[in-house]
Amino acid sequence: MALNSVCMTSDVYLVCLQHALSTEKEEVMGLLIGEIDSKKTLHISAVVVLRRSDKRKDRVEISPEQLSNAAVHAERLSHELNQPMRVLGWYHSHPHITVCPSHIDVTTQAMYQMMDKYFVGIIFSVFSETKTTKEQQVQVTCFQSLNKNPDCEPPAYVQVEVPLHFVPASRLSRPCLQSMIELPEILFQEEKDCYDATRRLQYLSVVDQLNNDAVFTKAMCHITEMLTAPLVKSLEQRRTLCRRRLDELLREREQIMTEKLQA
Ligand code: ZN
């Protein structure tokens, strides 16, 4: 196998999970950014949330333009953070289905590996229940594709699991915060694109139009309820914690200064 293992920071996991949980009707996807070390371990520290042009079920396609934009974004990040950054792989969600990659996933992954042998795929299975307690569970898998029949046609691709480790992050990094903030906006744009497409149709009756207006409004409420409101609440809580910590540090500094003067 080309890869040793994959390490993902906890703030990247948070963004991917938030994205995966944003809809239980269709699959969502994005690209993973970071660096690779000399031991062939990938270190994922940022993501690019992708806007879908096709929201049909089981349809996850990344256009060459999206890949190229992500590469430009990775390069910009590498200048900002002063460390090498590149596109390392892709992630997508499996709402209500098993975490195992489908036949299409394994073939798509093989195609990416033809361009970059270290490219990796990560799947988040969401909105599924445990068999025994019926509790909601999240499952994650990390994989690459391997051609079991390199000498024959057609190729016989199989999935090979890659060990995935989560690395705790002490803070929410700026690139992850940015992705998190962009997420509701991207989902809004997807809904607006669908809605605008229906408005261009000539033969719609007033009732059809009213129905489309209602569907669009419902989608906006869903984004606000599921993403924007919890995000604002969580960021406010983080700000309160940071202010409290800052106050503590200022008090400690004052105490040290007083003790120094007295000594
Ligand atoms: Zn899939």
Short mmCIF file of C-alpha atoms and ligand atoms in Angstrom, two decimals:
data_model
loop_
_atom_site.label_atom_id
_atom_site.label_comp_id
_atom_site.label_asym_id
_atom_site.label_seq_id
_atom_site.Cartn_x
_atom_site.Cartn_y
_atom_site.Cartn_z
CA MET A 1 0.00 0.00 0.00
CA ALA A 2 1.26 3.46 -0.87
CA LEU A 3 0.16 4.97 2.45
CA ASN A 4 1.12 4.27 6.04
CA SER A 5 -1.69 6.04 7.92
CA VAL A 6 -3.80 9.21 8.04
CA CYS A 7 -3.98 11.72 10.90
CA MET A 8 -6.89 14.16 11.04
CA THR A 9 -7.09 17.05 13.51
CA SER A 10 -10.22 17.18 15.67
CA ASP A 11 -11.27 20.57 14.25
CA VAL A 12 -11.22 19.14 10.69
CA TYR A 13 -13.33 16.23 11.96
CA LEU A 14 -15.78 18.77 13.42
CA VAL A 15 -16.18 20.56 10.06
CA CYS A 16 -16.60 17.28 8.10
CA LEU A 17 -19.11 15.96 10.62
CA GLN A 18 -21.11 19.18 10.64
CA HIS A 19 -21.20 19.02 6.82
CA ALA A 20 -22.21 15.34 6.81
CA LEU A 21 -25.01 16.00 9.32
CA SER A 22 -26.38 18.95 7.33
CA THR A 23 -28.60 16.69 5.22
CA GLU A 24 -29.93 13.18 5.50
CA LYS A 25 -31.37 13.12 1.98
CA GLU A 26 -28.30 13.36 -0.22
CA GLU A 27 -24.57 12.75 0.04
CA VAL A 28 -22.28 15.74 0.60
CA MET A 29 -18.59 15.99 -0.20
CA GLY A 30 -15.43 17.98 0.21
CA LEU A 31 -11.66 17.90 -0.23
CA LEU A 32 -9.02 17.29 2.43
CA ILE A 33 -5.91 19.47 2.71
CA GLY A 34 -2.67 19.03 4.60
CA GLU A 35 0.79 17.57 4.19
CA ILE A 36 2.51 14.21 3.86
CA ASP A 37 5.56 13.29 5.90
CA SER A 38 8.58 11.12 5.08
CA LYS A 39 6.89 8.06 6.67
CA LYS A 40 4.03 8.34 4.17
CA THR A 41 1.56 9.51 6.80
CA LEU A 42 -0.98 12.11 5.73
CA HIS A 43 -1.66 14.99 8.17
CA ILE A 44 -5.03 16.55 7.37
CA SER A 45 -5.45 20.03 8.84
CA ALA A 46 -7.93 21.83 6.57
CA VAL A 47 -10.93 21.14 4.30
CA VAL A 48 -12.65 22.60 1.29
CA VAL A 49 -16.44 22.17 1.46
CA LEU A 50 -17.69 21.58 -2.08
CA ARG A 51 -20.83 23.02 -3.59
CA ARG A 52 -22.91 20.39 -5.40
CA SER A 53 -24.21 21.05 -8.87
CA ASP A 54 -26.16 17.79 -8.87
CA LYS A 55 -28.16 16.86 -5.76
CA ARG A 56 -29.38 13.46 -6.94
CA LYS A 57 -29.01 10.65 -4.42
CA ASP A 58 -25.72 8.69 -4.47
CA ARG A 59 -24.21 11.24 -6.83
CA VAL A 60 -20.89 12.63 -5.65
CA GLU A 61 -18.72 14.06 -8.36
CA ILE A 62 -15.86 16.49 -8.07
CA SER A 63 -15.31 18.60 -11.17
CA PRO A 64 -11.76 19.31 -12.48
CA GLU A 65 -12.48 23.00 -11.77
CA GLN A 66 -13.24 22.26 -8.08
CA LEU A 67 -10.04 20.20 -7.79
CA SER A 68 -8.00 22.98 -9.36
CA ASN A 69 -9.61 25.65 -7.09
CA ALA A 70 -8.84 23.48 -4.05
CA ALA A 71 -5.19 23.20 -5.16
CA VAL A 72 -5.01 27.01 -5.39
CA HIS A 73 -6.60 27.28 -1.93
CA ALA A 74 -4.04 24.80 -0.52
CA GLU A 75 -1.22 26.84 -2.00
CA ARG A 76 -2.63 30.04 -0.45
CA LEU A 77 -2.86 28.29 2.92
CA SER A 78 0.72 27.06 2.66
CA HIS A 79 1.87 30.70 2.23
CA GLU A 80 -0.35 31.91 5.10
CA LEU A 81 0.69 29.16 7.53
CA ASN A 82 4.26 28.89 6.26
CA GLN A 83 4.08 25.12 5.87
CA PRO A 84 3.57 22.83 2.87
CA MET A 85 -0.11 22.21 2.12
CA ARG A 86 -1.71 20.28 -0.72
CA VAL A 87 -4.91 18.46 -1.60
CA LEU A 88 -4.60 15.01 0.01
CA GLY A 89 -7.97 13.40 -0.59
CA TRP A 90 -11.73 13.65 -0.56
CA TYR A 91 -14.53 12.92 1.89
CA HIS A 92 -18.21 12.27 1.41
CA SER A 93 -21.20 11.26 3.52
CA HIS A 94 -23.34 8.12 3.50
CA PRO A 95 -26.64 9.15 5.12
CA HIS A 96 -28.68 6.16 6.35
CA ILE A 97 -26.34 3.64 4.72
CA THR A 98 -23.29 1.61 5.66
CA VAL A 99 -19.88 3.23 5.91
CA CYS A 100 -18.41 0.79 3.35
CA PRO A 101 -17.38 2.38 0.04
CA SER A 102 -19.69 1.51 -2.87
CA HIS A 103 -18.40 0.03 -6.11
CA ILE A 104 -18.58 3.53 -7.65
CA ASP A 105 -16.63 4.98 -4.66
CA VAL A 106 -13.83 2.42 -5.11
CA THR A 107 -13.62 3.09 -8.88
CA THR A 108 -13.70 6.88 -8.35
CA GLN A 109 -10.96 6.53 -5.74
CA ALA A 110 -8.84 4.48 -8.19
CA MET A 111 -9.21 7.26 -10.75
CA TYR A 112 -7.89 9.85 -8.23
CA GLN A 113 -4.98 7.57 -7.34
CA MET A 114 -3.94 7.53 -11.01
CA MET A 115 -3.27 11.27 -10.61
CA ASP A 116 -1.80 11.00 -7.10
CA LYS A 117 -0.93 7.62 -5.56
CA TYR A 118 -1.25 9.01 -2.03
CA PHE A 119 -4.79 10.35 -2.58
CA VAL A 120 -7.15 9.04 0.10
CA GLY A 121 -10.92 8.71 0.54
CA ILE A 122 -12.83 9.16 3.80
CA ILE A 123 -16.50 8.28 4.31
CA PHE A 124 -18.79 9.45 7.13
CA SER A 125 -21.80 7.22 7.69
CA VAL A 126 -24.47 9.30 9.45
CA PHE A 127 -28.12 9.02 10.53
CA SER A 128 -27.80 5.28 11.07
CA GLU A 129 -28.66 3.42 14.29
CA THR A 130 -26.85 0.80 16.34
CA LYS A 131 -28.48 -2.62 16.02
CA THR A 132 -28.84 -3.20 19.75
CA THR A 133 -29.64 0.14 21.43
CA LYS A 134 -31.07 1.90 18.32
CA GLU A 135 -29.00 4.97 19.16
CA GLN A 136 -27.77 7.30 16.41
CA GLN A 137 -24.18 6.52 15.45
CA VAL A 138 -21.45 8.02 13.29
CA GLN A 139 -18.99 5.71 11.54
CA VAL A 140 -15.90 6.78 9.66
CA THR A 141 -13.70 4.85 7.26
CA CYS A 142 -10.54 5.77 5.41
CA PHE A 143 -9.60 3.86 2.25
CA GLN A 144 -7.61 3.57 -0.92
CA SER A 145 -8.24 1.39 -3.99
CA LEU A 146 -6.15 -1.51 -5.18
CA ASN A 147 -6.32 -3.24 -8.55
CA LYS A 148 -6.40 -6.99 -7.82
CA ASN A 149 -5.99 -7.75 -11.53
CA PRO A 150 -3.18 -5.50 -12.74
CA ASP A 151 -2.45 -7.70 -15.78
CA CYS A 152 -6.04 -8.19 -16.94
CA GLU A 153 -8.82 -6.05 -18.31
CA PRO A 154 -11.12 -4.79 -16.93
CA PRO A 155 -9.35 -3.82 -13.68
CA ALA A 156 -10.76 -5.36 -10.48
CA TYR A 157 -10.61 -2.63 -7.86
CA VAL A 158 -11.02 -3.44 -4.18
CA GLN A 159 -10.93 -1.17 -1.14
CA VAL A 160 -7.98 -1.23 1.23
CA GLU A 161 -8.59 0.30 4.65
CA VAL A 162 -6.04 2.91 5.77
CA PRO A 163 -5.54 3.43 9.56
CA LEU A 164 -7.11 6.76 10.57
CA HIS A 165 -6.12 8.62 13.74
CA PHE A 166 -7.77 11.70 15.23
CA VAL A 167 -5.41 14.29 16.71
CA PRO A 168 -6.88 16.56 19.43
CA ALA A 169 -6.62 20.26 18.54
CA SER A 170 -6.41 22.74 21.42
CA ARG A 171 -8.18 25.42 19.38
CA LEU A 172 -10.25 25.89 16.26
CA SER A 173 -7.74 26.77 13.53
CA ARG A 174 -8.43 29.74 11.27
CA PRO A 175 -8.83 27.59 8.08
CA CYS A 176 -11.33 25.31 9.87
CA LEU A 177 -13.24 28.26 11.32
CA GLN A 178 -13.42 29.72 7.81
CA SER A 179 -14.79 26.43 6.38
CA MET A 180 -17.32 26.20 9.17
CA ILE A 181 -18.57 29.73 8.50
CA GLU A 182 -18.72 29.10 4.73
CA LEU A 183 -20.80 25.94 5.13
CA PRO A 184 -24.26 27.56 5.65
CA GLU A 185 -23.51 29.96 2.77
CA ILE A 186 -22.62 27.07 0.41
CA LEU A 187 -25.79 25.16 1.34
CA PHE A 188 -27.82 28.34 0.83
CA GLN A 189 -26.30 28.80 -2.65
CA GLU A 190 -27.12 25.18 -3.57
CA GLU A 191 -30.77 25.69 -2.61
CA LYS A 192 -30.92 29.04 -4.40
CA ASP A 193 -29.51 27.51 -7.60
CA CYS A 194 -32.28 24.86 -7.56
CA TYR A 195 -34.94 27.47 -6.81
CA ASP A 196 -33.72 29.88 -9.52
CA ALA A 197 -33.74 27.02 -12.05
CA THR A 198 -37.45 26.41 -11.33
CA ARG A 199 -38.24 30.11 -11.76
CA ARG A 200 -36.86 29.99 -15.30
CA LEU A 201 -39.42 27.34 -16.30
CA GLN A 202 -42.14 28.81 -18.53
CA TYR A 203 -45.01 26.43 -17.97
CA LEU A 204 -45.30 26.59 -14.16
CA SER A 205 -48.76 27.24 -12.74
CA VAL A 206 -49.28 29.60 -9.82
CA VAL A 207 -49.76 26.59 -7.53
CA ASP A 208 -46.46 25.05 -8.71
CA GLN A 209 -44.69 28.33 -8.10
CA LEU A 210 -46.21 28.64 -4.62
CA ASN A 211 -45.09 25.09 -3.86
CA ASN A 212 -41.52 25.88 -4.99
CA ASP A 213 -41.51 29.05 -2.87
CA ALA A 214 -42.56 26.97 0.15
CA VAL A 215 -39.87 24.32 -0.52
CA PHE A 216 -37.21 27.02 -0.76
CA THR A 217 -38.40 28.70 2.46
CA LYS A 218 -38.42 25.33 4.25
CA ALA A 219 -34.84 24.66 3.09
CA MET A 220 -33.72 28.08 4.40
CA CYS A 221 -35.36 27.36 7.79
CA HIS A 222 -33.61 23.97 7.86
CA ILE A 223 -30.17 25.55 7.25
CA THR A 224 -30.81 28.19 9.94
CA GLU A 225 -32.09 25.66 12.45
CA MET A 226 -29.54 22.89 11.82
CA LEU A 227 -26.41 24.93 11.07
CA THR A 228 -26.42 28.69 11.49
CA ALA A 229 -28.11 28.89 14.92
CA PRO A 230 -26.04 26.07 16.56
CA LEU A 231 -22.87 27.53 14.96
CA VAL A 232 -23.53 31.01 16.38
CA LYS A 233 -24.33 29.51 19.80
CA SER A 234 -21.19 27.37 19.79
CA LEU A 235 -18.97 30.30 18.70
CA GLU A 236 -20.51 32.51 21.41
CA GLN A 237 -19.73 29.83 24.01
CA ARG A 238 -16.15 29.60 22.73
CA ARG A 239 -15.83 33.40 22.95
CA THR A 240 -17.10 33.37 26.56
CA LEU A 241 -14.57 30.63 27.45
CA CYS A 242 -11.73 32.54 25.74
CA ARG A 243 -12.64 35.76 27.60
CA ARG A 244 -12.73 33.87 30.90
CA ARG A 245 -9.32 32.34 30.17
CA LEU A 246 -7.92 35.74 29.18
CA ASP A 247 -9.17 37.26 32.46
CA GLU A 248 -7.51 34.41 34.40
CA LEU A 249 -4.20 34.96 32.58
CA LEU A 250 -4.33 38.73 33.18
CA ARG A 251 -4.97 38.13 36.91
CA GLU A 252 -2.04 35.68 37.02
CA ARG A 253 0.22 38.20 35.31
CA GLU A 254 -0.81 40.93 37.75
CA GLN A 255 -0.09 38.62 40.70
CA ILE A 256 3.35 37.72 39.33
CA MET A 257 4.19 41.39 38.76
CA THR A 258 3.09 42.29 42.33
CA GLU A 259 5.17 39.45 43.80
CA LYS A 260 8.16 40.53 41.72
CA LEU A 261 7.90 44.12 42.98
CA GLN A 262 7.60 42.98 46.60
CA ALA A 263 10.66 40.68 46.32
ZN ZN B 1 -20.14 6.57 -1.30
#
